[in-house]
Amino acid sequence: MSVKGRIFTASVSLLLLFAGNIHASDVNVLEYAEKTGVEVYYNPLNATGALEKEGHFISFSTAGGIPSVKDEGEFLDGVNPRLEGSILLAGQKYLDNAQDFFNVEETGNPYRIGAILIDPGHGGKDPGASATHKIKGKNIKVVEKDVNLSVGLKLYDRLRKAYPSKKILMTRSTDVFLSLSQRTEIANSVKLGENEAILYVSIHVNASLDKTASGYEVWYLSPGYRRSVIDSKTVEGDQSLIPILNSMMEEEYTTESILIAKFILDGIVSQVGKLSSSRGIKAEEWFVVRNAKMPSVLIETGFLTNPEEAALLADDEYLKKLSLGMYNGLEAFVEHFERSRGFTGVK
């Protein structure tokens, strides 16, 4: 369990050190947090912090005498957390009350990402783009379908470990052919719980007649294209509302797709560094994305027609960097979505 400082200005790594006067009734807040899945935030500069779980916060101060406050503005019974040396401590009663609060609030927060579908493009008889380059003295043929699958499997493994309670799926996990319509059919047929959402991530490799073209980019469905995302059978009452509801849901998907694209692009930038360059976020009416009734993005990981970039795409360590960047981006979006209870700016 690491103590995080994303909503405060200072790091609290010192809290991981063991020091100070500890009594039998004291509970190490970090140990409690690791067992219960609670995040701990603390800013030693102003002696304020928070416990957070599933978008719900309990604020506190170690300055003394200030009671903890729930995110609804109510006080939490028990001894306020305090800092002894470099250990954040709290009484068992306080932590029991905190857990009771989080348990109740979890049941009242139905919005979550229930599934993430990874779609490695091409496969089987459809190799996608390919190019042969001399890499480390050998002629190596870089094939898009192979790169897509390698990155997809690495991303799948990371997501499965991070989210055991979510459905982490792949359209293909081996070298098989799937049509574009089959891929979106798989996506649209995933069973979700009430108020659960699914994300669709399609992975591809770019190619160009211009061998100097390079870089990675993330695409989302153009706002100018409109899908039918509302099933009329699920709408009770006035059926004339369906076009309005459909438009609202489509706007929501577009907003979420843009956010996913931004988070993923930022994630790749931080992992790849100067090895390759970002070409930004772009909008297009890709078939594989436009028929998916959910937030969707398509990632172009680089240009295999560029000799330098082809060498990177043939390097397993580089593909690990790409997959980690994608994972970090998706983790950031999931955290944003679930903390905001599904509100991403258009609701």
Coordinates of C-alpha atoms in Angstrom, one line a residue:
M1 CA 0.0 0.0 0.0
S2 CA 1.5 3.3 -1.0
V3 CA 0.4 6.6 0.4
K4 CA -0.6 8.8 -2.4
G5 CA -0.5 12.6 -2.8
R6 CA -2.6 13.3 -5.9
I7 CA -5.1 15.6 -4.2
F8 CA -2.6 17.2 -1.9
T9 CA 0.7 19.0 -2.7
A10 CA 3.2 17.0 -0.6
S11 CA 4.5 13.4 -0.6
V12 CA 4.0 11.4 2.6
S13 CA 6.6 8.7 2.0
L14 CA 7.9 9.4 5.5
L15 CA 4.8 7.7 6.9
L16 CA 6.2 4.4 5.8
L17 CA 9.0 4.7 8.4
F18 CA 8.4 3.2 11.8
A19 CA 9.0 5.6 14.7
G20 CA 7.2 7.4 17.5
N21 CA 5.3 6.3 20.6
I22 CA 2.9 3.4 19.8
H23 CA 0.4 2.1 22.2
A24 CA -1.5 -1.2 22.2
S25 CA -4.7 0.5 21.2
D26 CA -3.2 2.3 18.2
V27 CA -3.8 1.1 14.7
N28 CA -1.4 1.9 11.8
V29 CA -3.6 3.6 9.3
L30 CA -1.5 2.3 6.3
E31 CA -1.8 -1.3 7.5
Y32 CA -5.6 -0.8 7.9
A33 CA -5.8 0.8 4.4
E34 CA -3.9 -2.1 2.8
K35 CA -6.3 -4.7 4.3
T36 CA -9.5 -2.8 3.4
G37 CA -8.7 -1.2 0.0
V38 CA -8.8 2.3 1.3
E39 CA -6.5 5.0 -0.1
V40 CA -4.7 7.3 2.3
Y41 CA -3.8 10.9 1.4
Y42 CA -1.9 13.2 3.7
N43 CA -0.1 16.6 3.4
P44 CA 2.4 17.0 6.3
L45 CA 2.8 20.7 5.4
N46 CA -0.7 21.6 6.6
A47 CA -1.4 18.5 8.6
T48 CA -4.5 17.5 6.7
G49 CA -5.4 14.2 5.0
A50 CA -8.2 12.0 3.9
L51 CA -9.3 8.4 3.6
E52 CA -10.9 7.5 0.3
K53 CA -12.8 4.5 -1.2
E54 CA -14.9 4.3 -4.3
G55 CA -15.1 8.1 -4.6
H56 CA -16.1 8.7 -0.9
F57 CA -13.9 10.8 1.4
I58 CA -13.3 11.2 5.1
S59 CA -11.2 14.3 5.8
F60 CA -9.1 14.7 8.9
S61 CA -6.4 16.8 10.4
T62 CA -3.6 15.7 12.7
A63 CA -3.2 19.3 14.1
G64 CA -5.3 18.2 17.0
G65 CA -8.9 18.6 18.1
I66 CA -10.5 18.8 14.7
P67 CA -13.0 16.0 14.1
S68 CA -13.0 14.0 10.9
V69 CA -15.7 14.9 8.3
K70 CA -17.4 12.6 5.9
D71 CA -17.9 13.7 2.3
E72 CA -21.5 14.5 3.2
G73 CA -20.3 17.0 5.8
E74 CA -21.1 14.9 8.9
F75 CA -18.5 14.2 11.6
L76 CA -17.1 10.7 12.1
D77 CA -17.1 9.4 15.7
G78 CA -13.9 8.2 17.2
V79 CA -10.4 9.6 17.8
N80 CA -9.1 11.7 15.0
P81 CA -6.0 10.3 13.3
R82 CA -2.7 11.6 14.6
L83 CA 0.9 11.6 13.6
E84 CA 3.4 10.0 16.1
G85 CA 6.9 10.5 14.8
S86 CA 6.5 9.4 11.2
I87 CA 3.6 7.0 11.6
L88 CA -0.1 7.9 11.0
L89 CA -2.2 6.3 13.8
A90 CA -5.8 6.1 14.6
G91 CA -8.0 4.3 17.2
Q92 CA -9.7 1.1 16.3
K93 CA -13.2 2.7 17.0
Y94 CA -12.4 5.4 14.4
L95 CA -11.4 2.9 11.8
D96 CA -14.4 0.7 12.5
N97 CA -16.7 3.7 12.0
A98 CA -14.8 4.6 8.8
Q99 CA -15.3 1.1 7.4
D100 CA -19.0 1.1 8.3
F101 CA -19.3 4.4 6.4
F102 CA -17.5 3.0 3.4
N103 CA -19.5 -0.2 3.4
V104 CA -22.8 1.6 3.4
E105 CA -21.7 4.1 0.8
E106 CA -20.3 1.4 -1.6
T107 CA -23.8 -0.1 -1.9
G108 CA -25.2 3.3 -2.8
N109 CA -22.7 4.0 -5.6
P110 CA -23.7 1.8 -8.5
Y111 CA -21.6 3.3 -11.2
R112 CA -18.5 1.3 -12.1
I113 CA -16.5 0.0 -15.0
G114 CA -17.7 -3.6 -15.2
A115 CA -15.6 -4.7 -18.2
I116 CA -12.7 -3.7 -20.5
L117 CA -12.5 -5.3 -23.9
I118 CA -9.1 -5.4 -25.6
D119 CA -9.2 -5.8 -29.4
P120 CA -5.8 -6.6 -31.0
G121 CA -6.4 -5.7 -34.7
H122 CA -6.2 -8.1 -37.6
G123 CA -5.1 -11.7 -37.1
G124 CA -5.1 -15.0 -38.9
K125 CA -5.4 -14.6 -42.7
D126 CA -5.4 -10.8 -42.2
P127 CA -1.8 -9.8 -41.3
G128 CA -2.5 -6.1 -41.4
A129 CA 0.5 -3.9 -42.5
S130 CA 4.0 -5.4 -42.6
A131 CA 7.5 -4.3 -43.5
T132 CA 11.0 -5.8 -43.6
H133 CA 13.9 -3.9 -42.1
K134 CA 17.5 -4.7 -41.1
I135 CA 17.4 -4.8 -37.4
K136 CA 20.6 -5.5 -35.4
G137 CA 22.2 -6.9 -38.6
K138 CA 19.3 -9.2 -39.5
N139 CA 16.4 -8.8 -41.9
I140 CA 13.3 -8.8 -39.7
K141 CA 9.7 -8.7 -40.9
V142 CA 7.5 -6.7 -38.6
V143 CA 3.9 -7.7 -39.0
E144 CA 1.0 -5.7 -37.5
K145 CA -1.1 -8.5 -36.3
D146 CA 1.8 -9.9 -34.2
V147 CA 2.6 -6.5 -32.6
N148 CA -1.1 -5.9 -31.9
L149 CA -1.5 -9.3 -30.1
S150 CA 1.7 -8.9 -28.1
V151 CA 0.7 -5.5 -26.8
G152 CA -2.9 -6.7 -26.2
L153 CA -1.8 -9.7 -24.2
K154 CA 0.6 -7.6 -22.0
L155 CA -2.2 -5.1 -21.4
Y156 CA -4.6 -7.9 -20.6
D157 CA -2.3 -9.4 -18.0
R158 CA -1.8 -6.0 -16.2
L159 CA -5.6 -5.3 -16.1
R160 CA -6.4 -8.8 -14.9
K161 CA -4.0 -8.4 -12.0
A162 CA -5.3 -4.9 -11.1
Y163 CA -9.0 -5.6 -11.5
P164 CA -9.9 -9.2 -10.4
S165 CA -13.5 -8.1 -9.9
K166 CA -14.0 -6.7 -13.4
K167 CA -14.4 -8.6 -16.7
I168 CA -11.1 -8.2 -18.6
L169 CA -11.7 -9.6 -22.1
M170 CA -10.0 -9.9 -25.5
T171 CA -11.6 -10.3 -28.9
R172 CA -8.7 -12.6 -29.7
S173 CA -5.9 -14.1 -27.7
T174 CA -4.3 -16.1 -30.5
D175 CA -3.5 -15.6 -34.2
V176 CA -7.1 -16.0 -35.5
F177 CA -9.1 -14.0 -38.0
L178 CA -12.1 -12.0 -36.9
S179 CA -14.1 -9.7 -39.1
L180 CA -14.7 -6.1 -38.0
S181 CA -18.4 -6.9 -37.4
Q182 CA -17.5 -9.9 -35.3
R183 CA -15.3 -7.8 -33.1
T184 CA -18.0 -5.2 -32.4
E185 CA -20.6 -8.0 -32.0
I186 CA -18.4 -9.4 -29.2
A187 CA -18.2 -6.0 -27.6
N188 CA -21.9 -5.3 -27.8
S189 CA -22.8 -8.8 -26.4
V190 CA -20.8 -8.5 -23.1
K191 CA -23.2 -9.0 -20.2
L192 CA -23.0 -6.2 -17.6
G193 CA -24.5 -5.6 -14.2
E194 CA -26.9 -2.8 -13.5
N195 CA -25.2 0.6 -14.0
E196 CA -22.0 -1.0 -15.2
A197 CA -20.1 0.3 -18.2
I198 CA -17.7 -1.4 -20.7
L199 CA -14.7 0.2 -22.4
Y200 CA -13.5 -0.9 -25.8
V201 CA -9.8 -0.5 -26.7
S202 CA -8.6 -1.4 -30.2
I203 CA -4.9 -1.8 -30.8
H204 CA -3.3 -1.3 -34.3
V205 CA 0.0 -0.3 -36.0
N206 CA 0.3 2.4 -38.6
A207 CA 1.9 2.4 -42.0
S208 CA 2.7 5.0 -44.6
L209 CA 4.3 5.5 -48.0
D210 CA 6.4 8.2 -46.2
K211 CA 9.1 6.2 -44.4
T212 CA 9.8 9.2 -42.2
A213 CA 6.3 9.2 -40.7
S214 CA 6.5 8.1 -37.0
G215 CA 4.8 8.4 -33.7
Y216 CA 1.7 7.0 -31.9
E217 CA -1.8 8.4 -31.8
V218 CA -5.2 7.6 -30.2
W219 CA -8.4 7.9 -32.1
Y220 CA -12.0 8.2 -31.0
L221 CA -15.3 8.3 -32.9
S222 CA -15.9 11.5 -34.7
P223 CA -18.7 13.5 -33.0
G224 CA -20.2 14.0 -36.4
Y225 CA -21.1 10.3 -36.6
R226 CA -24.2 9.2 -34.7
R227 CA -25.0 5.6 -33.6
S228 CA -28.2 4.0 -32.3
V229 CA -27.1 3.2 -28.7
I230 CA -30.5 3.1 -27.0
D231 CA -32.5 -0.1 -27.2
S232 CA -36.1 1.0 -27.6
K233 CA -37.2 -2.0 -25.6
T234 CA -35.6 -0.6 -22.5
V235 CA -37.5 2.7 -22.7
E236 CA -40.8 2.8 -20.9
G237 CA -43.4 5.4 -21.6
D238 CA -43.1 8.0 -24.3
Q239 CA -41.2 6.5 -27.2
S240 CA -40.8 9.9 -28.8
L241 CA -38.0 10.5 -26.1
I242 CA -35.8 7.8 -27.7
P243 CA -34.0 10.1 -30.1
I244 CA -33.3 12.6 -27.3
L245 CA -32.1 9.9 -24.9
N246 CA -30.0 8.4 -27.7
S247 CA -28.4 11.8 -28.4
M248 CA -27.6 12.3 -24.7
M249 CA -26.0 8.8 -24.4
E250 CA -24.0 9.3 -27.6
E251 CA -22.7 12.6 -26.3
E252 CA -21.7 10.8 -23.1
Y253 CA -19.9 8.1 -25.0
T254 CA -18.0 10.8 -27.0
T255 CA -17.0 12.6 -23.9
E256 CA -15.8 9.4 -22.2
S257 CA -13.9 8.3 -25.3
I258 CA -12.1 11.6 -25.5
L259 CA -11.1 11.3 -21.8
I260 CA -9.9 7.7 -22.3
A261 CA -7.9 8.8 -25.4
K262 CA -6.3 11.6 -23.4
F263 CA -5.4 9.4 -20.4
I264 CA -4.0 6.7 -22.6
L265 CA -2.0 9.1 -24.7
D266 CA -0.6 10.7 -21.5
G267 CA 0.2 7.2 -20.2
I268 CA 2.2 6.3 -23.3
V269 CA 4.0 9.6 -23.3
S270 CA 5.3 9.0 -19.8
Q271 CA 6.5 5.5 -20.5
V272 CA 7.9 5.9 -24.0
G273 CA 9.7 9.3 -23.4
K274 CA 11.9 10.3 -26.3
L275 CA 11.9 6.9 -27.9
S276 CA 8.9 7.9 -30.1
S277 CA 6.7 11.0 -30.4
S278 CA 3.0 11.6 -29.8
R279 CA 0.8 12.5 -32.8
G280 CA -2.0 13.5 -30.5
I281 CA -5.7 12.6 -30.2
K282 CA -7.7 12.4 -33.4
A283 CA -11.4 11.8 -34.4
E284 CA -12.4 9.4 -37.2
E285 CA -15.3 7.1 -38.1
W286 CA -13.4 3.8 -37.8
F287 CA -15.8 0.9 -38.4
V288 CA -14.5 -1.1 -35.5
V289 CA -15.2 1.8 -33.2
R290 CA -18.3 3.3 -34.7
N291 CA -20.4 0.1 -34.3
A292 CA -19.4 -0.4 -30.6
K293 CA -22.1 0.9 -28.4
M294 CA -19.8 2.1 -25.6
P295 CA -16.9 4.4 -25.0
S296 CA -14.3 3.3 -27.5
V297 CA -10.8 4.2 -28.7
L298 CA -8.4 3.0 -31.3
I299 CA -4.6 3.2 -30.6
E300 CA -2.0 3.3 -33.4
T301 CA 1.2 2.3 -31.6
G302 CA 3.6 3.5 -34.3
F303 CA 4.7 3.2 -37.9
L304 CA 6.3 -0.1 -38.9
T305 CA 7.2 1.5 -42.3
N306 CA 9.7 3.7 -40.4
P307 CA 13.0 1.8 -39.9
E308 CA 13.7 3.3 -36.5
E309 CA 10.2 2.8 -35.2
A310 CA 9.9 -0.7 -36.7
A311 CA 13.0 -1.7 -34.6
L312 CA 11.1 -0.4 -31.5
L313 CA 7.9 -2.4 -32.4
A314 CA 10.1 -5.5 -32.8
D315 CA 11.5 -5.0 -29.3
D316 CA 9.6 -6.8 -26.6
E317 CA 10.8 -4.3 -23.9
Y318 CA 9.4 -1.4 -25.9
L319 CA 6.1 -3.2 -26.3
K320 CA 6.0 -3.6 -22.5
K321 CA 6.4 0.2 -22.2
L322 CA 3.5 0.7 -24.6
S323 CA 1.3 -1.7 -22.7
L324 CA 2.2 -0.1 -19.4
G325 CA 1.3 3.3 -20.8
M326 CA -2.1 2.0 -22.0
Y327 CA -2.7 0.4 -18.6
N328 CA -1.8 3.6 -16.7
G329 CA -4.2 5.5 -18.9
L330 CA -7.1 3.1 -18.4
E331 CA -6.4 3.0 -14.7
A332 CA -6.6 6.8 -14.5
F333 CA -9.9 6.8 -16.4
V334 CA -11.4 4.0 -14.3
E335 CA -10.5 5.9 -11.2
H336 CA -11.9 9.1 -12.6
F337 CA -15.2 7.4 -13.7
E338 CA -15.8 5.5 -10.5
R339 CA -14.8 8.4 -8.1
S340 CA -17.1 10.7 -10.0
R341 CA -19.9 8.1 -9.9
G342 CA -20.0 8.0 -13.7
F343 CA -20.2 11.7 -14.2
T344 CA -17.7 12.7 -16.8
G345 CA -19.0 16.1 -17.7
V346 CA -22.0 15.3 -19.9
K347 CA -24.9 14.2 -17.8

